[in-house]
Amino acid sequence: MGLNVTFIEQGGKRVTASADAGDNLLRVGQAAGLPLEGTCEGQMACSTCHVIVAAEWFDRLTEASEEEEDMLDFAADARRTSRLSCQIDLTDDMDGLTVSIPSQSSDARRM
Ligand code: FES
């Protein structure tokens, strides 16, 4: 079963991508042309895949691991509902998931 994920770009433009259960949110965003670098390819060694999850969705996702929380400390513009998109695998009940691309999607450690 297909599902839709909406990304809100920095300027407020909404991009809806179709995905399947089991797809990784970072890959879906990249395939849709969003500026998510994902430099470490899911190894939790960067924060360039940082997204801000819509508040109504945040509590419905599986909790971030301690490693993910630590890496989010490096993310520019991190919020309470920030997540690393590479750590989110989509499931059927995530149809309609909405995330925003942070205003600074670069890796804070490179500055
Ligand atoms: Fe590096 Fe997600 S791709 S932490």
PDB file of N, CA, C and O in Angstrom, residues 5-16 25-26 29-30 34-37 47-58 61 72 75-86 88 96-106:
ATOM      1  N   VAL A   5       3.908  11.338   2.011  1.00  0.00           N
ATOM      2  CA  VAL A   5       4.641  12.090   3.023  1.00  0.00           C
ATOM      3  C   VAL A   5       4.780  13.510   2.496  1.00  0.00           C
ATOM      4  O   VAL A   5       5.088  13.699   1.314  1.00  0.00           O
ATOM      5  N   THR A   6       4.539  14.494   3.346  1.00  0.00           N
ATOM      6  CA  THR A   6       4.667  15.879   2.909  1.00  0.00           C
ATOM      7  C   THR A   6       5.873  16.531   3.567  1.00  0.00           C
ATOM      8  O   THR A   6       6.059  16.443   4.782  1.00  0.00           O
ATOM      9  N   PHE A   7       6.693  17.151   2.743  1.00  0.00           N
ATOM     10  CA  PHE A   7       7.849  17.916   3.225  1.00  0.00           C
ATOM     11  C   PHE A   7       7.532  19.390   3.022  1.00  0.00           C
ATOM     12  O   PHE A   7       7.050  19.774   1.957  1.00  0.00           O
ATOM     13  N   ILE A   8       7.804  20.205   4.035  1.00  0.00           N
ATOM     14  CA  ILE A   8       7.603  21.640   3.884  1.00  0.00           C
ATOM     15  C   ILE A   8       8.982  22.282   3.767  1.00  0.00           C
ATOM     16  O   ILE A   8       9.812  22.186   4.689  1.00  0.00           O
ATOM     17  N   GLU A   9       9.222  22.877   2.628  1.00  0.00           N
ATOM     18  CA  GLU A   9      10.537  23.473   2.386  1.00  0.00           C
ATOM     19  C   GLU A   9      10.709  24.761   3.161  1.00  0.00           C
ATOM     20  O   GLU A   9       9.761  25.329   3.682  1.00  0.00           O
ATOM     21  N   GLN A  10      11.950  25.254   3.186  1.00  0.00           N
ATOM     22  CA  GLN A  10      12.257  26.446   3.982  1.00  0.00           C
ATOM     23  C   GLN A  10      11.353  27.621   3.626  1.00  0.00           C
ATOM     24  O   GLN A  10      10.943  28.371   4.487  1.00  0.00           O
ATOM     25  N   GLY A  11      11.038  27.772   2.368  1.00  0.00           N
ATOM     26  CA  GLY A  11      10.197  28.889   1.954  1.00  0.00           C
ATOM     27  C   GLY A  11       8.712  28.634   2.153  1.00  0.00           C
ATOM     28  O   GLY A  11       7.888  29.465   1.804  1.00  0.00           O
ATOM     29  N   GLY A  12       8.343  27.466   2.689  1.00  0.00           N
ATOM     30  CA  GLY A  12       6.945  27.175   2.953  1.00  0.00           C
ATOM     31  C   GLY A  12       6.290  26.334   1.864  1.00  0.00           C
ATOM     32  O   GLY A  12       5.131  25.955   1.977  1.00  0.00           O
ATOM     33  N   LYS A  13       7.039  26.049   0.801  1.00  0.00           N
ATOM     34  CA  LYS A  13       6.475  25.230  -0.282  1.00  0.00           C
ATOM     35  C   LYS A  13       6.305  23.787   0.193  1.00  0.00           C
ATOM     36  O   LYS A  13       7.189  23.232   0.838  1.00  0.00           O
ATOM     37  N   ARG A  14       5.162  23.202  -0.112  1.00  0.00           N
ATOM     38  CA  ARG A  14       4.901  21.826   0.300  1.00  0.00           C
ATOM     39  C   ARG A  14       5.173  20.873  -0.853  1.00  0.00           C
ATOM     40  O   ARG A  14       4.732  21.114  -1.973  1.00  0.00           O
ATOM     41  N   VAL A  15       5.909  19.842  -0.556  1.00  0.00           N
ATOM     42  CA  VAL A  15       6.206  18.824  -1.563  1.00  0.00           C
ATOM     43  C   VAL A  15       5.688  17.498  -1.024  1.00  0.00           C
ATOM     44  O   VAL A  15       6.100  17.063   0.052  1.00  0.00           O
ATOM     45  N   THR A  16       4.773  16.897  -1.752  1.00  0.00           N
ATOM     46  CA  THR A  16       4.246  15.608  -1.295  1.00  0.00           C
ATOM     47  C   THR A  16       4.869  14.499  -2.126  1.00  0.00           C
ATOM     48  O   THR A  16       4.909  14.574  -3.354  1.00  0.00           O
ATOM     49  N   LEU A  25      12.734   7.594   5.386  1.00  0.00           N
ATOM     50  CA  LEU A  25      12.289   8.975   5.159  1.00  0.00           C
ATOM     51  C   LEU A  25      13.358   9.833   4.472  1.00  0.00           C
ATOM     52  O   LEU A  25      13.042  10.652   3.616  1.00  0.00           O
ATOM     53  N   LEU A  26      14.612   9.628   4.826  1.00  0.00           N
ATOM     54  CA  LEU A  26      15.686  10.396   4.177  1.00  0.00           C
ATOM     55  C   LEU A  26      15.711  10.118   2.671  1.00  0.00           C
ATOM     56  O   LEU A  26      15.771  11.033   1.849  1.00  0.00           O
ATOM     57  N   GLY A  29      12.818  11.726   0.859  1.00  0.00           N
ATOM     58  CA  GLY A  29      13.031  13.159   0.696  1.00  0.00           C
ATOM     59  C   GLY A  29      14.049  13.455  -0.385  1.00  0.00           C
ATOM     60  O   GLY A  29      13.861  14.357  -1.217  1.00  0.00           O
ATOM     61  N   GLN A  30      15.118  12.689  -0.414  1.00  0.00           N
ATOM     62  CA  GLN A  30      16.144  12.898  -1.444  1.00  0.00           C
ATOM     63  C   GLN A  30      15.571  12.629  -2.827  1.00  0.00           C
ATOM     64  O   GLN A  30      15.802  13.384  -3.760  1.00  0.00           O
ATOM     65  N   LEU A  34      14.525  17.097  -2.227  1.00  0.00           N
ATOM     66  CA  LEU A  34      14.677  18.021  -1.092  1.00  0.00           C
ATOM     67  C   LEU A  34      16.131  18.111  -0.655  1.00  0.00           C
ATOM     68  O   LEU A  34      16.902  17.173  -0.844  1.00  0.00           O
ATOM     69  N   PRO A  35      16.510  19.257  -0.067  1.00  0.00           N
ATOM     70  CA  PRO A  35      17.920  19.473   0.285  1.00  0.00           C
ATOM     71  C   PRO A  35      18.319  18.749   1.567  1.00  0.00           C
ATOM     72  O   PRO A  35      18.674  19.363   2.564  1.00  0.00           O
ATOM     73  N   LEU A  36      18.244  17.432   1.544  1.00  0.00           N
ATOM     74  CA  LEU A  36      18.673  16.633   2.687  1.00  0.00           C
ATOM     75  C   LEU A  36      19.942  15.898   2.264  1.00  0.00           C
ATOM     76  O   LEU A  36      19.893  15.003   1.433  1.00  0.00           O
ATOM     77  N   GLU A  37      21.053  16.327   2.833  1.00  0.00           N
ATOM     78  CA  GLU A  37      22.331  15.759   2.369  1.00  0.00           C
ATOM     79  C   GLU A  37      22.502  14.301   2.778  1.00  0.00           C
ATOM     80  O   GLU A  37      22.905  13.472   1.992  1.00  0.00           O
ATOM     81  N   SER A  47      24.391  15.402  10.918  1.00  0.00           N
ATOM     82  CA  SER A  47      23.009  15.788  11.230  1.00  0.00           C
ATOM     83  C   SER A  47      22.394  16.447  10.008  1.00  0.00           C
ATOM     84  O   SER A  47      21.453  17.221  10.112  1.00  0.00           O
ATOM     85  N   THR A  48      22.916  16.106   8.850  1.00  0.00           N
ATOM     86  CA  THR A  48      22.453  16.758   7.618  1.00  0.00           C
ATOM     87  C   THR A  48      21.139  16.176   7.106  1.00  0.00           C
ATOM     88  O   THR A  48      20.645  16.603   6.071  1.00  0.00           O
ATOM     89  N   CYS A  49      20.600  15.220   7.823  1.00  0.00           N
ATOM     90  CA  CYS A  49      19.304  14.663   7.426  1.00  0.00           C
ATOM     91  C   CYS A  49      18.210  15.141   8.380  1.00  0.00           C
ATOM     92  O   CYS A  49      17.121  14.604   8.390  1.00  0.00           O
ATOM     93  N   HIS A  50      18.542  16.149   9.196  1.00  0.00           N
ATOM     94  CA  HIS A  50      17.630  16.676  10.218  1.00  0.00           C
ATOM     95  C   HIS A  50      16.335  17.217   9.613  1.00  0.00           C
ATOM     96  O   HIS A  50      16.369  17.984   8.655  1.00  0.00           O
ATOM     97  N   VAL A  51      15.219  16.806  10.183  1.00  0.00           N
ATOM     98  CA  VAL A  51      13.926  17.376   9.812  1.00  0.00           C
ATOM     99  C   VAL A  51      13.165  17.703  11.099  1.00  0.00           C
ATOM    100  O   VAL A  51      13.453  17.149  12.161  1.00  0.00           O
ATOM    101  N   ILE A  52      12.209  18.609  10.984  1.00  0.00           N
ATOM    102  CA  ILE A  52      11.362  18.943  12.128  1.00  0.00           C
ATOM    103  C   ILE A  52       9.989  18.325  11.858  1.00  0.00           C
ATOM    104  O   ILE A  52       9.330  18.640  10.866  1.00  0.00           O
ATOM    105  N   VAL A  53       9.616  17.403  12.729  1.00  0.00           N
ATOM    106  CA  VAL A  53       8.375  16.658  12.531  1.00  0.00           C
ATOM    107  C   VAL A  53       7.200  17.507  13.016  1.00  0.00           C
ATOM    108  O   VAL A  53       7.280  18.168  14.055  1.00  0.00           O
ATOM    109  N   ALA A  54       6.102  17.502  12.260  1.00  0.00           N
ATOM    110  CA  ALA A  54       4.899  18.225  12.682  1.00  0.00           C
ATOM    111  C   ALA A  54       4.472  17.711  14.058  1.00  0.00           C
ATOM    112  O   ALA A  54       4.497  16.505  14.313  1.00  0.00           O
ATOM    113  N   ALA A  55       4.087  18.629  14.933  1.00  0.00           N
ATOM    114  CA  ALA A  55       3.798  18.278  16.325  1.00  0.00           C
ATOM    115  C   ALA A  55       2.807  17.125  16.449  1.00  0.00           C
ATOM    116  O   ALA A  55       2.970  16.237  17.282  1.00  0.00           O
ATOM    117  N   GLU A  56       1.783  17.129  15.586  1.00  0.00           N
ATOM    118  CA  GLU A  56       0.759  16.080  15.712  1.00  0.00           C
ATOM    119  C   GLU A  56       1.289  14.707  15.311  1.00  0.00           C
ATOM    120  O   GLU A  56       0.680  13.686  15.601  1.00  0.00           O
ATOM    121  N   TRP A  57       2.419  14.688  14.655  1.00  0.00           N
ATOM    122  CA  TRP A  57       3.013  13.411  14.246  1.00  0.00           C
ATOM    123  C   TRP A  57       4.107  12.938  15.176  1.00  0.00           C
ATOM    124  O   TRP A  57       4.394  11.746  15.246  1.00  0.00           O
ATOM    125  N   PHE A  58       4.736  13.858  15.861  1.00  0.00           N
ATOM    126  CA  PHE A  58       5.948  13.521  16.617  1.00  0.00           C
ATOM    127  C   PHE A  58       5.733  12.357  17.574  1.00  0.00           C
ATOM    128  O   PHE A  58       6.522  11.411  17.616  1.00  0.00           O
ATOM    129  N   LEU A  61       5.624   8.652  16.268  1.00  0.00           N
ATOM    130  CA  LEU A  61       6.811   7.971  15.754  1.00  0.00           C
ATOM    131  C   LEU A  61       7.479   7.197  16.884  1.00  0.00           C
ATOM    132  O   LEU A  61       7.332   7.549  18.050  1.00  0.00           O
ATOM    133  N   LEU A  72      21.375  15.021  17.371  1.00  0.00           N
ATOM    134  CA  LEU A  72      20.481  16.167  17.159  1.00  0.00           C
ATOM    135  C   LEU A  72      20.978  17.407  17.898  1.00  0.00           C
ATOM    136  O   LEU A  72      20.657  18.534  17.528  1.00  0.00           O
ATOM    137  N   ALA A  75      22.617  19.521  15.496  1.00  0.00           N
ATOM    138  CA  ALA A  75      21.828  20.011  14.361  1.00  0.00           C
ATOM    139  C   ALA A  75      21.499  21.487  14.539  1.00  0.00           C
ATOM    140  O   ALA A  75      21.058  21.911  15.613  1.00  0.00           O
ATOM    141  N   ALA A  76      21.694  22.243  13.487  1.00  0.00           N
ATOM    142  CA  ALA A  76      21.328  23.656  13.518  1.00  0.00           C
ATOM    143  C   ALA A  76      19.809  23.756  13.551  1.00  0.00           C
ATOM    144  O   ALA A  76      19.119  22.943  12.936  1.00  0.00           O
ATOM    145  N   ASP A  77      19.300  24.707  14.299  1.00  0.00           N
ATOM    146  CA  ASP A  77      17.863  24.974  14.326  1.00  0.00           C
ATOM    147  C   ASP A  77      17.054  23.785  14.869  1.00  0.00           C
ATOM    148  O   ASP A  77      15.929  23.554  14.460  1.00  0.00           O
ATOM    149  N   ALA A  78      17.650  23.023  15.781  1.00  0.00           N
ATOM    150  CA  ALA A  78      16.939  21.867  16.331  1.00  0.00           C
ATOM    151  C   ALA A  78      15.781  22.321  17.212  1.00  0.00           C
ATOM    152  O   ALA A  78      15.888  23.315  17.926  1.00  0.00           O
ATOM    153  N   ARG A  79      14.687  21.598  17.126  1.00  0.00           N
ATOM    154  CA  ARG A  79      13.492  21.906  17.933  1.00  0.00           C
ATOM    155  C   ARG A  79      13.129  20.671  18.749  1.00  0.00           C
ATOM    156  O   ARG A  79      13.686  19.608  18.569  1.00  0.00           O
ATOM    157  N   ARG A  80      12.084  20.823  19.543  1.00  0.00           N
ATOM    158  CA  ARG A  80      11.628  19.710  20.370  1.00  0.00           C
ATOM    159  C   ARG A  80      11.208  18.515  19.513  1.00  0.00           C
ATOM    160  O   ARG A  80      11.357  17.365  19.902  1.00  0.00           O
ATOM    161  N   THR A  81      10.686  18.781  18.346  1.00  0.00           N
ATOM    162  CA  THR A  81      10.206  17.680  17.504  1.00  0.00           C
ATOM    163  C   THR A  81      11.195  17.340  16.382  1.00  0.00           C
ATOM    164  O   THR A  81      10.807  16.762  15.372  1.00  0.00           O
ATOM    165  N   SER A  82      12.456  17.707  16.568  1.00  0.00           N
ATOM    166  CA  SER A  82      13.465  17.374  15.560  1.00  0.00           C
ATOM    167  C   SER A  82      13.750  15.879  15.545  1.00  0.00           C
ATOM    168  O   SER A  82      13.735  15.227  16.585  1.00  0.00           O
ATOM    169  N   ARG A  83      14.014  15.362  14.371  1.00  0.00           N
ATOM    170  CA  ARG A  83      14.440  13.965  14.223  1.00  0.00           C
ATOM    171  C   ARG A  83      15.460  13.889  13.089  1.00  0.00           C
ATOM    172  O   ARG A  83      15.552  14.770  12.249  1.00  0.00           O
ATOM    173  N   LEU A  84      16.199  12.791  13.088  1.00  0.00           N
ATOM    174  CA  LEU A  84      17.079  12.512  11.954  1.00  0.00           C
ATOM    175  C   LEU A  84      16.257  11.660  10.987  1.00  0.00           C
ATOM    176  O   LEU A  84      15.810  10.565  11.342  1.00  0.00           O
ATOM    177  N   SER A  85      16.059  12.173   9.789  1.00  0.00           N
ATOM    178  CA  SER A  85      15.165  11.454   8.867  1.00  0.00           C
ATOM    179  C   SER A  85      15.703  10.075   8.498  1.00  0.00           C
ATOM    180  O   SER A  85      14.929   9.175   8.181  1.00  0.00           O
ATOM    181  N   CYS A  86      17.012   9.888   8.577  1.00  0.00           N
ATOM    182  CA  CYS A  86      17.573   8.571   8.222  1.00  0.00           C
ATOM    183  C   CYS A  86      17.178   7.499   9.233  1.00  0.00           C
ATOM    184  O   CYS A  86      17.333   6.314   8.958  1.00  0.00           O
ATOM    185  N   ILE A  88      14.137   7.173  10.424  1.00  0.00           N
ATOM    186  CA  ILE A  88      12.694   6.950  10.374  1.00  0.00           C
ATOM    187  C   ILE A  88      12.348   6.083   9.175  1.00  0.00           C
ATOM    188  O   ILE A  88      12.535   6.486   8.030  1.00  0.00           O
ATOM    189  N   GLY A  96       0.465  10.440   5.406  1.00  0.00           N
ATOM    190  CA  GLY A  96       0.149  11.825   5.738  1.00  0.00           C
ATOM    191  C   GLY A  96       1.191  12.497   6.619  1.00  0.00           C
ATOM    192  O   GLY A  96       1.061  13.678   6.959  1.00  0.00           O
ATOM    193  N   LEU A  97       2.222  11.757   6.980  1.00  0.00           N
ATOM    194  CA  LEU A  97       3.302  12.332   7.802  1.00  0.00           C
ATOM    195  C   LEU A  97       3.805  13.650   7.184  1.00  0.00           C
ATOM    196  O   LEU A  97       3.993  13.743   5.980  1.00  0.00           O
ATOM    197  N   THR A  98       3.982  14.646   8.032  1.00  0.00           N
ATOM    198  CA  THR A  98       4.437  15.953   7.555  1.00  0.00           C
ATOM    199  C   THR A  98       5.670  16.380   8.340  1.00  0.00           C
ATOM    200  O   THR A  98       5.671  16.333   9.573  1.00  0.00           O
ATOM    201  N   VAL A  99       6.714  16.738   7.624  1.00  0.00           N
ATOM    202  CA  VAL A  99       7.946  17.210   8.267  1.00  0.00           C
ATOM    203  C   VAL A  99       8.413  18.476   7.564  1.00  0.00           C
ATOM    204  O   VAL A  99       8.164  18.678   6.379  1.00  0.00           O
ATOM    205  N   SER A 100       9.117  19.342   8.307  1.00  0.00           N
ATOM    206  CA  SER A 100       9.683  20.556   7.718  1.00  0.00           C
ATOM    207  C   SER A 100      11.185  20.426   7.601  1.00  0.00           C
ATOM    208  O   SER A 100      11.843  19.801   8.440  1.00  0.00           O
ATOM    209  N   ILE A 101      11.723  21.056   6.576  1.00  0.00           N
ATOM    210  CA  ILE A 101      13.171  21.130   6.404  1.00  0.00           C
ATOM    211  C   ILE A 101      13.644  22.339   7.228  1.00  0.00           C
ATOM    212  O   ILE A 101      13.114  23.431   7.052  1.00  0.00           O
ATOM    213  N   PRO A 102      14.596  22.151   8.134  1.00  0.00           N
ATOM    214  CA  PRO A 102      15.043  23.283   8.965  1.00  0.00           C
ATOM    215  C   PRO A 102      15.672  24.394   8.122  1.00  0.00           C
ATOM    216  O   PRO A 102      16.147  24.134   7.017  1.00  0.00           O
ATOM    217  N   SER A 103      15.671  25.593   8.675  1.00  0.00           N
ATOM    218  CA  SER A 103      16.192  26.715   7.895  1.00  0.00           C
ATOM    219  C   SER A 103      17.687  26.564   7.623  1.00  0.00           C
ATOM    220  O   SER A 103      18.193  27.031   6.628  1.00  0.00           O
ATOM    221  N   GLN A 104      18.383  25.905   8.538  1.00  0.00           N
ATOM    222  CA  GLN A 104      19.807  25.651   8.320  1.00  0.00           C
ATOM    223  C   GLN A 104      19.952  24.152   8.170  1.00  0.00           C
ATOM    224  O   GLN A 104      20.059  23.455   9.149  1.00  0.00           O
ATOM    225  N   SER A 105      19.988  23.641   6.961  1.00  0.00           N
ATOM    226  CA  SER A 105      20.082  22.197   6.868  1.00  0.00           C
ATOM    227  C   SER A 105      21.522  21.733   6.681  1.00  0.00           C
ATOM    228  O   SER A 105      21.783  20.642   6.261  1.00  0.00           O
ATOM    229  N   SER A 106      22.452  22.608   7.038  1.00  0.00           N
ATOM    230  CA  SER A 106      23.850  22.190   6.922  1.00  0.00           C
ATOM    231  C   SER A 106      24.329  21.584   8.241  1.00  0.00           C
ATOM    232  O   SER A 106      23.707  21.752   9.277  1.00  0.00           O
TER     233      SER A 106
END
